[in-house]
Amino acid sequence: MFGQLRSRKPVVPVRTLMAVAAVGISATATALFGGLPHSDDPNLAGREDQWTAVHDGPQQYPDVHLDADVPIRMSDGIVLKANVYRPVDTTGAVVTEPLPTIVNLTPYTKLMTDLVGSAVENPGLQPLVMSLVRQINLSGTPISSFGDLLHALDGGTVPTVLGLDRNLIRSGYTLVVADVRGTGQSQGDWETLGAREQLDTREVIDWAAAQPFSNGKVAMSGGSYAAINQLRAAENAPAALRAIFPVVPGSDLMRDVVAPGGGVGTTFLPMWLNTVNQLKLIPDLKAMLTGTFDWKWLSARMADPATNVDLLIQALFTPSLDQMPPALADALNADSDFRQAIMGHPERVTVPAFVYGGWHDIFANSATKIYQAIPLPPGRKQLVVGDTYHSNPGAGTGVAGAPPRLEVLQRAWFDKWLKDIDNGIDHYGPIVLKEQGGEWVTLPRFPQPGVDHRRIYLTAAPSGSPVASVHDGSLSAQPPAEVSTLTVAPGLATLCSRDAAQGSAGSGAMIDACSKDSRIAEHDALTFTSAPVAQPTAISGPIDLHLNVVHDATDGFWSATVNDVAPDGTSTALTTGQLTVSMRAVDDERSSRSANGDYTAPFHLLTAAARQPAAPGQPVTIDIAVIPTQARLQIGHRLRIDLFAANAPKAMPFRPMLNDSELKPQHLQLDPNSPSFVNLPTDRPLA
């Protein structure tokens, strides 16, 4: 998937890239980025500030008009309800000139979009909120994680994730926010990204393009579910769709959040399903008062008040594979309608796409993969990844050395592709990443040029680093000289961990002692730590963890984190992976390997048919796919691998596999003839 990199070109900070372009040294840019298309415009260095000024400054129109609950009839007769926002001119009249149109389809009800968006975007309140949030600086305190969450408010989360950016509308756009079928005030049953829902999206795009308020050019906006909808609509896109701006989207939802590594998401999934199912039951109070209540809406809600909750319950409580209900069997069948619905195909995207992701987002596994799979050249596809969770996309943007706020980038993207404004956004990036442990960097591709995957072995020898863990081992350039067996049991220390924060979409990231320091969680872990690095060392790309394990039962569950250990002992999780041992079968055609044949990104089948029970007492090898990341170990820092036998509360195996593991202790066998190692993408040897 990622290929093997041979180039050794440097990573360049965002401002340095801008400076190079500003003086027009196109030959230097070509040398640095291997021929990346780059503008010779001497004003490119100031374009970011210009985009911000254009978005935040006076707009063409002074106000916004709302037409609420506009009915949109689908081809099967079901009616979706949409809010249509249009600009108002200085006379107070709704603008009748056909304008480019933005479409957002949400399962979280357009009522929330309007209420939250209107409050935060209130012209009198917004400057005050932005000013107060920008003044909050909790860095250096024990709750800096909480500060990171707050800075979603001044990073563009509300206008891009909810899709209601009033400045965008006032600049000459129409916005259509529609409730997904079976949610909000729309009729029908919620199909959760199914084929009919995807057809609905295309029909809403066509409807919007054909309205008198539209000039026929459509873009899509929104975050999370609405971002996934954008990507699915952009697969062999309708003619009217000209651009998308998906914020924190997923693609392979089975591996992202439903059952990564065969472990059921036990934090996010219940929270998410409860939220959507609660919101879809809110009635149309205005219709009740006016006698126009939609009884067809009520009938659908009564027939299916808790969509997919039964499937989650079955996954957590069905005791054996022989007793699986049909819905659960579908979830474990790669060819089922359920699996097809939650599998995106970014390789089919045909319109310009600007993707934002977060290293600790619930969809972090998909962020870089979506960009790589989109078959468009740089400039028509862009990627920004922040050091953020699902609940705070955009945090850390809009300040010196960082990209502009998300709504600023979105405005520039839409102006380029819907209004043909040559604003330079297509020369931005194309990949701008917040390097964990470093600064924002601009790359021509990911993994970064100059990175090679290298084996680093796990050994039982003490690392010499201060750590309170089940066992303190080392990372070494050489395999162990003798056989050692290390044992770890399931525990609950991961309740205080970055994995717990990630699994809760960031809502659990309140105190640094959990979300930015793994030392509490490491009490239940086997740890393997490198020597301090003598030079800044980049980690860029997907990571494979190859383990030789032994179980006392027919199944087991391993969770791993890759950590940056500071000289003071703080152990910060950079990325994570997990695997149910019986789900270890790999599809080689969809996996990638380094030059020596080691996996860099194993693609596990995660199906009942491919299940391979372990033989108790016998070693088996497993490969854990660790989420791709971008990080930098500073001088004196160490790399650490943490291995756990559980990952509460983020995830647990499907109940049949949990029964088979019997929650028994698990063993890592460090054998020179069958070594355990991490295949790490770095720009220099680590050990």
XYZ file of C-alpha atoms in Angstrom:
687
model
C 0.000 0.000 0.000
C 2.726 2.434 0.942
C 5.609 1.085 -1.093
C 9.313 1.294 -0.355
C 10.923 4.738 -0.252
C 14.424 5.305 -1.567
C 14.666 9.099 -1.723
C 16.418 10.877 1.158
C 15.086 14.387 0.766
C 14.495 16.525 3.847
C 11.246 17.375 5.550
C 10.569 21.103 5.305
C 8.575 23.135 7.867
C 5.457 24.901 6.552
C 6.901 28.418 6.815
C 10.148 27.364 5.124
C 8.172 25.989 2.200
C 6.280 29.259 1.941
C 9.494 31.246 2.047
C 11.054 29.197 -0.754
C 8.006 29.807 -2.914
C 7.902 33.490 -1.993
C 11.283 34.239 -3.541
C 10.371 32.193 -6.584
C 13.189 29.664 -6.402
C 11.359 27.070 -8.404
C 14.506 25.053 -9.115
C 15.142 24.686 -5.377
C 11.548 23.577 -4.816
C 11.932 20.972 -7.550
C 15.117 19.657 -5.940
C 13.546 19.489 -2.490
C 10.294 17.842 -3.466
C 11.178 15.715 -6.437
C 9.237 17.689 -9.018
C 6.196 18.569 -6.909
C 4.162 21.198 -8.828
C 4.790 24.460 -7.051
C 3.764 28.004 -7.880
C 6.294 30.669 -8.850
C 3.907 33.324 -7.481
C 6.111 35.621 -5.328
C 3.112 36.270 -3.063
C 2.575 32.615 -2.150
C 4.176 33.087 1.274
C 1.396 35.497 2.178
C -1.431 33.429 0.751
C -2.279 31.801 4.094
C -2.826 35.214 5.651
C -4.832 36.277 2.597
C -7.108 33.243 2.911
C -7.727 34.134 6.552
C -8.410 37.779 5.725
C -10.837 36.800 2.963
C -12.753 34.460 5.250
C -12.810 36.692 8.338
C -13.224 40.066 6.637
C -16.296 41.850 5.228
C -18.419 39.611 3.023
C -20.443 40.315 -0.100
C -23.749 39.957 1.735
C -24.627 41.090 5.277
C -26.940 38.345 6.507
C -28.266 34.785 6.115
C -31.817 33.540 5.499
C -33.016 30.080 6.591
C -35.714 27.991 4.917
C -36.308 25.215 7.453
C -37.422 21.638 6.822
C -37.521 21.863 3.050
C -38.798 18.505 1.731
C -36.648 16.578 -0.758
C -38.396 13.531 -2.216
C -36.187 10.558 -3.023
C -36.764 8.231 -5.963
C -38.420 5.630 -3.700
C -40.885 8.179 -2.294
C -39.187 8.757 1.078
C -38.939 12.456 2.006
C -35.756 13.886 3.497
C -35.873 17.228 5.300
C -33.253 19.922 4.757
C -32.431 23.390 6.012
C -31.465 25.734 3.198
C -29.320 28.753 4.117
C -29.088 31.596 1.582
C -27.432 35.009 1.700
C -29.474 38.180 2.209
C -28.584 41.464 0.503
C -28.428 44.959 2.003
C -32.137 45.523 1.347
C -33.079 42.480 3.423
C -34.083 40.455 0.369
C -32.976 36.867 -0.123
C -30.457 36.716 -2.959
C -32.059 35.221 -6.063
C -28.893 35.000 -8.153
C -27.929 31.330 -8.689
C -24.949 30.571 -6.463
C -22.569 27.663 -5.863
C -24.138 25.283 -3.370
C -22.678 23.357 -0.425
C -24.377 20.110 0.668
C -24.040 18.485 4.085
C -25.843 15.268 5.030
C -25.839 14.523 8.747
C -27.323 11.834 11.039
C -26.985 14.153 14.057
C -30.031 16.246 13.052
C -29.811 19.590 11.310
C -31.435 21.028 14.442
C -28.105 20.592 16.261
C -26.267 22.127 13.329
C -28.492 25.178 13.488
C -28.509 25.567 17.283
C -24.785 25.055 17.891
C -23.701 26.723 14.671
C -25.899 29.764 15.263
C -24.641 30.172 18.824
C -20.958 29.911 17.970
C -21.287 31.847 14.693
C -23.359 34.623 16.285
C -21.777 37.877 15.020
C -21.869 39.409 18.488
C -20.738 36.313 20.370
C -18.172 34.811 17.996
C -15.396 37.417 18.446
C -15.729 37.150 22.211
C -15.596 33.339 22.188
C -12.626 33.302 19.810
C -10.768 35.895 21.869
C -11.334 34.073 25.145
C -10.340 30.668 23.782
C -7.202 32.018 22.111
C -6.093 33.445 25.450
C -6.360 30.066 27.164
C -2.923 28.498 27.464
C -2.801 25.407 29.655
C 0.531 24.127 28.324
C 2.822 23.144 31.159
C -0.110 22.380 33.450
C -1.465 18.919 34.389
C -4.555 19.615 32.258
C -2.986 20.781 28.999
C -5.017 18.005 27.319
C -8.182 19.822 28.333
C -6.776 22.981 26.761
C -6.210 21.056 23.525
C -9.891 20.142 23.470
C -10.960 23.750 24.073
C -8.899 24.944 21.131
C -11.228 23.108 18.796
C -13.385 26.231 19.140
C -10.772 28.495 17.562
C -9.495 25.883 15.112
C -12.578 25.653 12.926
C -14.311 22.596 14.366
C -17.844 24.036 14.496
C -18.124 25.582 11.007
C -16.452 22.638 9.249
C -17.679 19.629 11.245
C -21.245 20.896 11.675
C -21.100 22.480 8.244
C -22.601 25.849 9.177
C -20.167 28.639 8.283
C -22.161 31.857 8.015
C -19.230 33.789 6.581
C -19.072 31.235 3.780
C -22.767 31.750 3.034
C -22.438 35.550 3.202
C -19.606 35.351 0.683
C -21.989 34.012 -1.965
C -22.811 30.361 -1.334
C -26.022 28.497 -0.603
C -25.857 25.782 2.070
C -28.142 22.732 2.187
C -28.020 20.689 5.425
C -30.155 17.546 5.157
C -31.015 14.872 7.696
C -29.876 11.427 6.581
C -32.737 8.999 5.911
C -34.117 7.693 9.206
C -32.532 10.461 11.299
C -33.535 13.969 12.320
C -36.831 14.881 10.620
C -36.263 12.719 7.545
C -38.566 9.786 6.891
C -37.477 6.176 6.548
C -35.166 3.819 8.390
C -31.560 4.699 9.169
C -29.444 2.465 6.945
C -26.025 3.532 8.287
C -24.114 4.185 5.054
C -25.996 1.497 3.148
C -26.574 1.480 -0.601
C -29.910 3.332 -0.381
C -28.392 6.037 1.818
C -25.544 6.492 -0.641
C -28.084 6.853 -3.445
C -29.906 9.448 -1.326
C -26.724 11.502 -1.141
C -26.422 11.570 -4.926
C -30.077 12.458 -5.322
C -29.734 15.335 -2.844
C -26.717 16.613 -4.817
C -28.710 16.467 -8.056
C -31.708 18.140 -6.383
C -29.540 20.953 -5.009
C -27.864 21.545 -8.377
C -31.243 21.820 -10.106
C -32.767 24.405 -7.737
C -33.179 28.044 -8.835
C -30.832 29.137 -6.041
C -27.986 27.026 -7.472
C -25.730 27.634 -10.455
C -25.283 23.871 -10.803
C -21.907 23.692 -9.025
C -21.985 21.699 -5.781
C -19.442 20.953 -3.060
C -19.826 18.948 0.141
C -18.767 19.760 3.697
C -19.024 18.304 7.189
C -17.140 16.079 9.590
C -17.179 12.479 10.797
C -20.262 10.735 9.342
C -20.865 13.672 6.991
C -17.228 13.394 5.909
C -17.660 9.708 5.129
C -20.753 10.619 3.101
C -18.643 13.051 1.092
C -16.076 10.426 0.171
C -18.746 7.939 -0.830
C -20.478 10.556 -2.998
C -17.146 11.457 -4.602
C -16.670 7.879 -5.818
C -17.460 8.268 -9.524
C -19.043 11.559 -8.533
C -22.247 13.052 -9.943
C -21.544 15.708 -12.590
C -22.621 18.546 -10.293
C -20.166 17.643 -7.504
C -17.012 19.726 -7.944
C -15.147 19.424 -4.604
C -15.269 17.913 -1.100
C -13.757 18.919 2.235
C -14.102 15.903 4.557
C -13.009 16.498 8.176
C -12.004 13.394 10.207
C -13.462 10.857 7.749
C -13.129 7.092 7.919
C -12.899 4.684 5.033
C -12.472 1.083 6.189
C -14.778 1.403 9.181
C -14.370 -2.241 10.231
C -10.661 -1.667 10.834
C -11.081 1.933 11.949
C -13.676 1.696 14.680
C -16.147 -1.209 14.472
C -13.655 -3.984 15.205
C -10.016 -2.913 14.733
C -7.870 -6.015 14.985
C -10.981 -8.011 15.816
C -11.650 -6.054 19.009
C -15.111 -4.521 19.310
C -15.152 -0.798 20.067
C -16.716 -0.699 23.541
C -16.405 3.028 24.214
C -17.081 4.976 21.041
C -19.659 2.678 19.443
C -22.134 2.715 22.370
C -21.700 6.488 22.766
C -22.213 7.090 19.051
C -25.199 4.793 18.578
C -26.893 6.227 21.646
C -26.365 9.778 20.360
C -27.809 9.168 16.889
C -30.702 7.065 18.151
C -31.625 9.635 20.796
C -31.454 12.565 18.373
C -33.539 10.846 15.706
C -36.441 10.603 18.174
C -36.764 14.380 18.639
C -40.160 15.266 17.090
C -40.956 18.285 14.950
C -42.599 20.461 17.607
C -43.597 23.147 15.110
C -45.443 20.589 12.990
C -47.230 19.302 16.075
C -48.463 22.812 16.862
C -49.555 23.564 13.291
C -51.265 20.232 12.642
C -48.820 19.175 9.921
C -47.072 16.436 11.887
C -45.487 13.718 9.708
C -47.047 10.435 10.838
C -44.913 8.481 8.389
C -41.874 9.792 10.298
C -43.342 8.545 13.578
C -44.163 5.130 12.146
C -40.533 4.621 11.048
C -39.195 5.677 14.446
C -41.525 3.346 16.320
C -40.510 0.452 14.058
C -36.770 1.021 14.610
C -36.055 3.180 17.671
C -32.539 1.825 18.305
C -30.775 1.080 15.024
C -27.764 -1.272 15.266
C -27.907 -1.482 19.058
C -28.936 -5.129 18.698
C -25.818 -5.819 16.628
C -23.552 -4.306 19.278
C -25.274 -6.302 22.024
C -24.881 -9.496 20.002
C -21.171 -8.829 19.473
C -20.659 -8.351 23.206
C -22.905 -11.122 24.537
C -23.289 -13.941 21.966
C -21.340 -16.752 23.652
C -20.189 -18.758 20.604
C -19.803 -18.540 16.845
C -22.251 -21.432 16.454
C -24.989 -19.301 18.042
C -24.446 -16.129 15.993
C -27.643 -14.314 14.933
C -27.771 -13.336 11.214
C -26.805 -9.697 11.882
C -23.643 -10.692 13.749
C -22.800 -13.301 11.106
C -23.028 -10.517 8.511
C -20.591 -8.392 10.486
C -18.063 -11.242 10.344
C -18.634 -11.952 6.634
C -16.462 -9.901 4.287
C -19.036 -10.136 1.451
C -22.095 -9.105 3.465
C -24.144 -5.981 2.810
C -23.109 -4.688 6.230
C -19.375 -4.971 5.476
C -19.816 -3.474 2.014
C -21.684 -0.502 3.475
C -18.887 0.362 5.881
C -16.097 -0.103 3.337
C -15.215 3.000 1.370
C -13.390 3.132 -1.953
C -11.267 6.289 -2.026
C -9.507 4.863 -5.082
C -12.702 5.785 -6.982
C -12.803 9.449 -5.917
C -12.942 11.703 -8.972
C -13.302 15.255 -7.590
C -10.826 17.533 -5.765
C -10.628 16.442 -2.131
C -9.102 18.234 0.876
C -8.878 15.771 3.799
C -8.281 16.628 7.466
C -7.415 13.888 9.978
C -6.001 13.551 13.489
C -3.273 11.238 14.789
C -5.512 10.199 17.708
C -8.834 10.385 15.904
C -11.034 7.282 15.964
C -10.447 7.162 12.182
C -6.682 7.766 12.414
C -6.075 4.490 10.591
C -7.772 5.921 7.486
C -6.443 9.499 7.364
C -3.234 8.999 5.380
C -4.562 5.938 3.538
C -7.485 7.891 2.074
C -5.129 10.517 0.666
C -2.802 7.893 -0.796
C -5.642 5.967 -2.421
C -7.300 8.942 -4.117
C -6.162 8.743 -7.783
C -5.689 12.494 -8.249
C -2.472 14.523 -8.526
C -1.229 16.752 -5.674
C -3.104 20.019 -5.815
C -6.368 18.264 -6.598
C -5.979 16.326 -3.380
C -4.584 17.764 -0.136
C -4.037 16.367 3.354
C -3.669 18.002 6.756
C -3.253 15.851 9.869
C -3.184 17.411 13.332
C -2.247 16.035 16.747
C -5.942 15.806 17.591
C -8.821 13.562 18.616
C -12.206 13.107 16.972
C -13.756 15.822 19.133
C -11.196 18.582 18.490
C -10.231 18.639 14.799
C -8.464 21.854 13.898
C -7.053 22.440 17.377
C -3.579 23.920 16.985
C -4.296 25.586 13.644
C -4.560 29.301 12.972
C -1.432 30.196 14.973
C 2.126 31.031 13.940
C 3.867 28.101 12.266
C 0.609 26.159 11.792
C -1.870 25.857 8.920
C -4.804 28.279 8.778
C -8.006 27.345 10.596
C -10.112 24.646 8.984
C -12.899 26.955 7.834
C -10.282 29.206 6.202
C -8.845 26.274 4.255
C -12.336 25.102 3.351
C -13.323 28.539 2.041
C -10.177 28.762 -0.084
C -10.794 25.205 -1.404
C -14.373 25.930 -2.401
C -13.481 29.315 -3.915
C -10.901 27.569 -6.077
C -13.059 24.740 -7.374
C -16.539 26.333 -7.438
C -15.711 29.971 -8.229
C -12.501 29.453 -10.230
C -10.591 31.901 -8.002
C -6.838 31.466 -8.442
C -5.973 31.768 -4.741
C -3.054 29.324 -4.621
C -4.757 26.688 -2.443
C -3.937 24.046 -5.034
C -0.234 24.716 -4.368
C -0.590 24.275 -0.623
C 1.065 21.212 0.903
C 0.117 18.822 -0.577
C 0.652 17.058 2.776
C 0.893 19.144 5.958
C 1.364 17.184 9.185
C 1.796 18.019 12.850
C 4.821 15.987 13.733
C 4.340 14.495 17.193
C 7.286 15.666 19.258
C 8.117 18.268 16.595
C 6.617 21.021 14.461
C 4.253 21.250 11.506
C 5.981 19.911 8.400
C 5.153 19.865 4.692
C 5.775 16.682 2.692
C 5.479 15.766 -0.979
C 4.294 12.282 0.017
C 3.757 10.024 3.025
C 5.763 8.319 4.450
C 8.270 11.147 4.193
C 11.194 10.900 1.756
C 14.314 9.348 3.279
C 12.511 6.872 5.529
C 13.203 3.137 5.483
C 11.532 0.365 7.454
C 14.031 -1.236 9.831
C 13.789 -4.210 12.170
C 14.243 -3.402 15.838
C 14.177 -6.488 18.068
C 12.466 -6.986 21.407
C 14.784 -8.431 24.051
C 14.373 -9.253 27.737
C 17.495 -7.318 28.761
C 16.690 -4.354 31.046
C 16.618 -1.048 29.198
C 18.021 1.056 32.029
C 15.156 3.513 31.698
C 12.998 4.216 34.741
C 9.740 2.339 34.227
C 7.297 0.527 36.504
C 5.987 -2.295 34.338
C 5.400 -6.037 34.378
C 8.791 -6.387 32.703
C 11.350 -3.814 31.540
C 12.861 -5.013 28.288
C 14.925 -3.400 25.547
C 14.770 -2.563 21.845
C 17.928 -3.696 20.097
C 19.504 -3.863 16.637
C 20.241 -7.543 17.347
C 17.857 -10.383 18.250
C 18.140 -11.915 21.741
C 20.893 -14.441 22.324
C 18.691 -16.865 24.272
C 15.060 -17.809 24.734
C 13.032 -15.865 27.298
C 9.342 -16.037 28.101
C 7.590 -12.965 29.490
C 4.064 -13.144 30.879
C 1.437 -10.417 31.048
C -2.134 -10.664 32.338
C -5.244 -8.668 31.426
C -5.614 -5.584 33.601
C -7.472 -2.312 33.951
C -4.599 0.170 34.070
C -5.426 1.178 30.478
C -8.497 2.936 31.853
C -5.949 5.748 32.264
C -4.362 5.872 28.818
C -4.317 7.652 25.479
C -6.108 4.644 23.990
C -8.966 5.277 26.414
C -8.985 8.952 25.375
C -8.938 8.038 21.687
C -11.707 5.475 22.113
C -13.916 8.100 23.765
C -13.377 10.422 20.762
C -11.242 12.642 23.001
C -13.785 13.223 25.749
C -11.534 11.221 28.090
C -8.544 13.457 27.365
C -8.818 15.715 30.377
C -5.669 15.100 32.408
C -2.143 14.677 31.085
C -1.357 11.877 33.555
C -3.522 9.632 31.364
C -3.782 11.139 27.887
C -0.165 12.325 27.555
C 1.666 9.908 29.842
C 1.498 6.109 29.707
C 3.296 5.447 32.988
C 0.110 4.551 34.855
C -1.058 2.213 32.079
C 2.415 0.657 31.852
C 1.907 -1.007 35.233
C -0.021 -3.666 33.238
C 2.399 -3.812 30.295
C 5.516 -5.457 29.014
C 7.737 -2.537 28.011
C 10.654 -2.507 25.554
C 12.709 0.683 25.420
C 15.560 1.836 23.184
C 18.697 3.709 24.145
C 18.414 7.511 23.920
C 18.757 8.808 20.354
C 21.817 10.951 19.613
C 20.139 12.861 16.757
C 16.554 13.914 16.040
C 14.938 10.834 14.505
C 11.823 10.820 12.346
C 9.181 8.091 12.438
C 6.961 8.292 9.373
C 4.499 5.750 8.064
C 2.774 2.498 9.029
C 4.331 0.239 11.675
C 4.182 -3.542 11.987
C 4.718 -5.343 15.280
C 5.739 -8.963 14.706
C 5.355 -11.085 17.855
C 6.023 -14.709 18.793
C 3.343 -15.492 21.371
C 2.101 -18.431 23.447
C -1.346 -18.820 25.017
C -2.809 -21.095 27.668
C -6.173 -20.977 25.868
C -7.318 -21.109 22.234
C -7.396 -17.340 21.837
C -5.884 -14.143 23.166
C -5.809 -10.416 22.681
C -2.800 -8.116 22.338
C -2.767 -4.337 22.406
C 0.323 -2.273 21.645
C 1.396 1.337 21.753
C 4.481 3.011 20.297
C 5.735 5.665 22.710
C 8.127 8.603 22.877
C 9.935 8.533 26.244
C 11.344 11.874 27.392
C 14.454 12.200 29.585
C 12.217 12.880 32.602
C 10.477 9.523 32.058
C 7.235 10.813 30.550
C 6.023 8.126 28.129
C 3.761 9.594 25.431
C 1.809 7.229 23.177
C 2.308 8.155 19.524
C 0.184 5.461 17.944
C -1.539 2.195 18.703
C -2.619 -1.204 17.375
C -4.411 -4.309 18.614
C -5.227 -7.835 17.493
C -7.371 -10.765 18.551
C -5.037 -13.737 18.054
C -7.587 -15.928 16.242
C -8.085 -13.065 13.743
C -4.404 -13.061 12.734
C -4.943 -14.307 9.139
C -3.588 -11.757 6.644
C -4.627 -10.976 3.064
C -1.228 -10.672 1.369
C -2.611 -8.999 -1.752
C -3.939 -6.097 0.326
C -0.913 -5.888 2.624
C 2.389 -4.117 2.085
C 5.916 -5.269 2.883
C 9.357 -3.755 3.142
C 12.220 -4.839 0.883
C 13.241 -7.691 3.200
C 9.751 -9.193 3.117
C 8.566 -8.027 6.538
C 5.081 -6.605 6.733
C 4.778 -2.850 7.001
C 0.963 -2.812 6.951
C -0.662 -6.247 7.329
C -4.312 -6.396 6.227
C -6.163 -8.786 8.532
C -9.223 -10.523 7.140
C -11.336 -10.147 10.310
C -13.900 -12.738 9.236
C -15.365 -15.790 10.946
C -14.285 -17.986 8.026
C -10.640 -16.942 8.401
C -10.521 -17.509 12.154
C -7.514 -19.515 13.385
C -7.728 -20.717 17.017
C -4.392 -20.996 18.777
C -3.054 -24.298 20.068
C -2.568 -23.903 23.844
C 1.087 -23.982 24.800
C 2.321 -23.709 21.203
C 4.000 -20.557 19.807
C 2.243 -18.661 17.033
C 3.396 -15.551 15.200
C 1.153 -12.549 14.859
C 1.545 -9.227 13.077
C -0.177 -6.240 14.665
C -0.967 -3.381 12.280
C -0.058 -0.170 14.103
C -1.757 3.007 12.864
C 0.510 5.116 10.589
C 1.954 8.210 12.209
C 4.431 11.066 11.860
C 6.668 11.778 14.856
C 10.126 12.961 15.815
C 12.245 11.675 18.680
C 14.336 14.564 19.940
C 17.905 14.139 21.202
C 17.925 12.176 24.459
C 14.469 10.680 23.894
C 13.824 6.958 23.621
C 11.350 4.787 21.722
C 9.227 2.372 23.734
C 6.856 -0.433 22.773
C 4.156 -1.256 25.338
C 2.378 -4.628 25.114
C -0.885 -5.251 26.972
C -3.158 -8.297 27.299
C -6.258 -6.064 27.309
C -7.383 -2.622 26.169
C -10.236 -1.591 28.436
C -12.303 0.474 27.952
C -11.448 1.151 24.300
C -12.089 -2.344 22.975
C -12.495 -6.021 23.725
C -12.716 -9.122 21.510
C -16.058 -10.355 20.168
C -17.660 -12.383 22.948
C -16.920 -15.840 21.400
C -13.216 -14.944 21.182
C -13.301 -13.479 24.683
C -14.713 -16.769 25.974
C -11.979 -18.693 24.160
C -9.222 -16.550 25.655
C -10.650 -17.183 29.136
C -8.909 -13.918 30.165
C -5.839 -15.977 31.006
C -2.302 -14.566 31.197
C -0.484 -14.413 27.863
C 3.139 -15.059 27.026
C 5.634 -13.382 24.730
C 8.382 -15.783 23.727
C 11.598 -13.999 22.805
C 13.395 -16.581 20.683
C 16.515 -15.869 18.580
C 15.220 -18.386 15.999
C 11.779 -16.774 15.815
C 12.390 -13.222 16.985
C 9.825 -10.612 17.909
C 10.454 -7.201 16.390
C 8.953 -3.905 15.338
C 9.294 -2.964 11.666
C 9.771 0.763 12.188
C 9.852 3.463 9.459
C 12.707 5.832 10.405
C 15.221 8.093 8.701
C 18.176 6.671 10.667
C 18.982 3.520 12.663
C 17.438 3.676 16.122
C 19.304 0.942 17.915
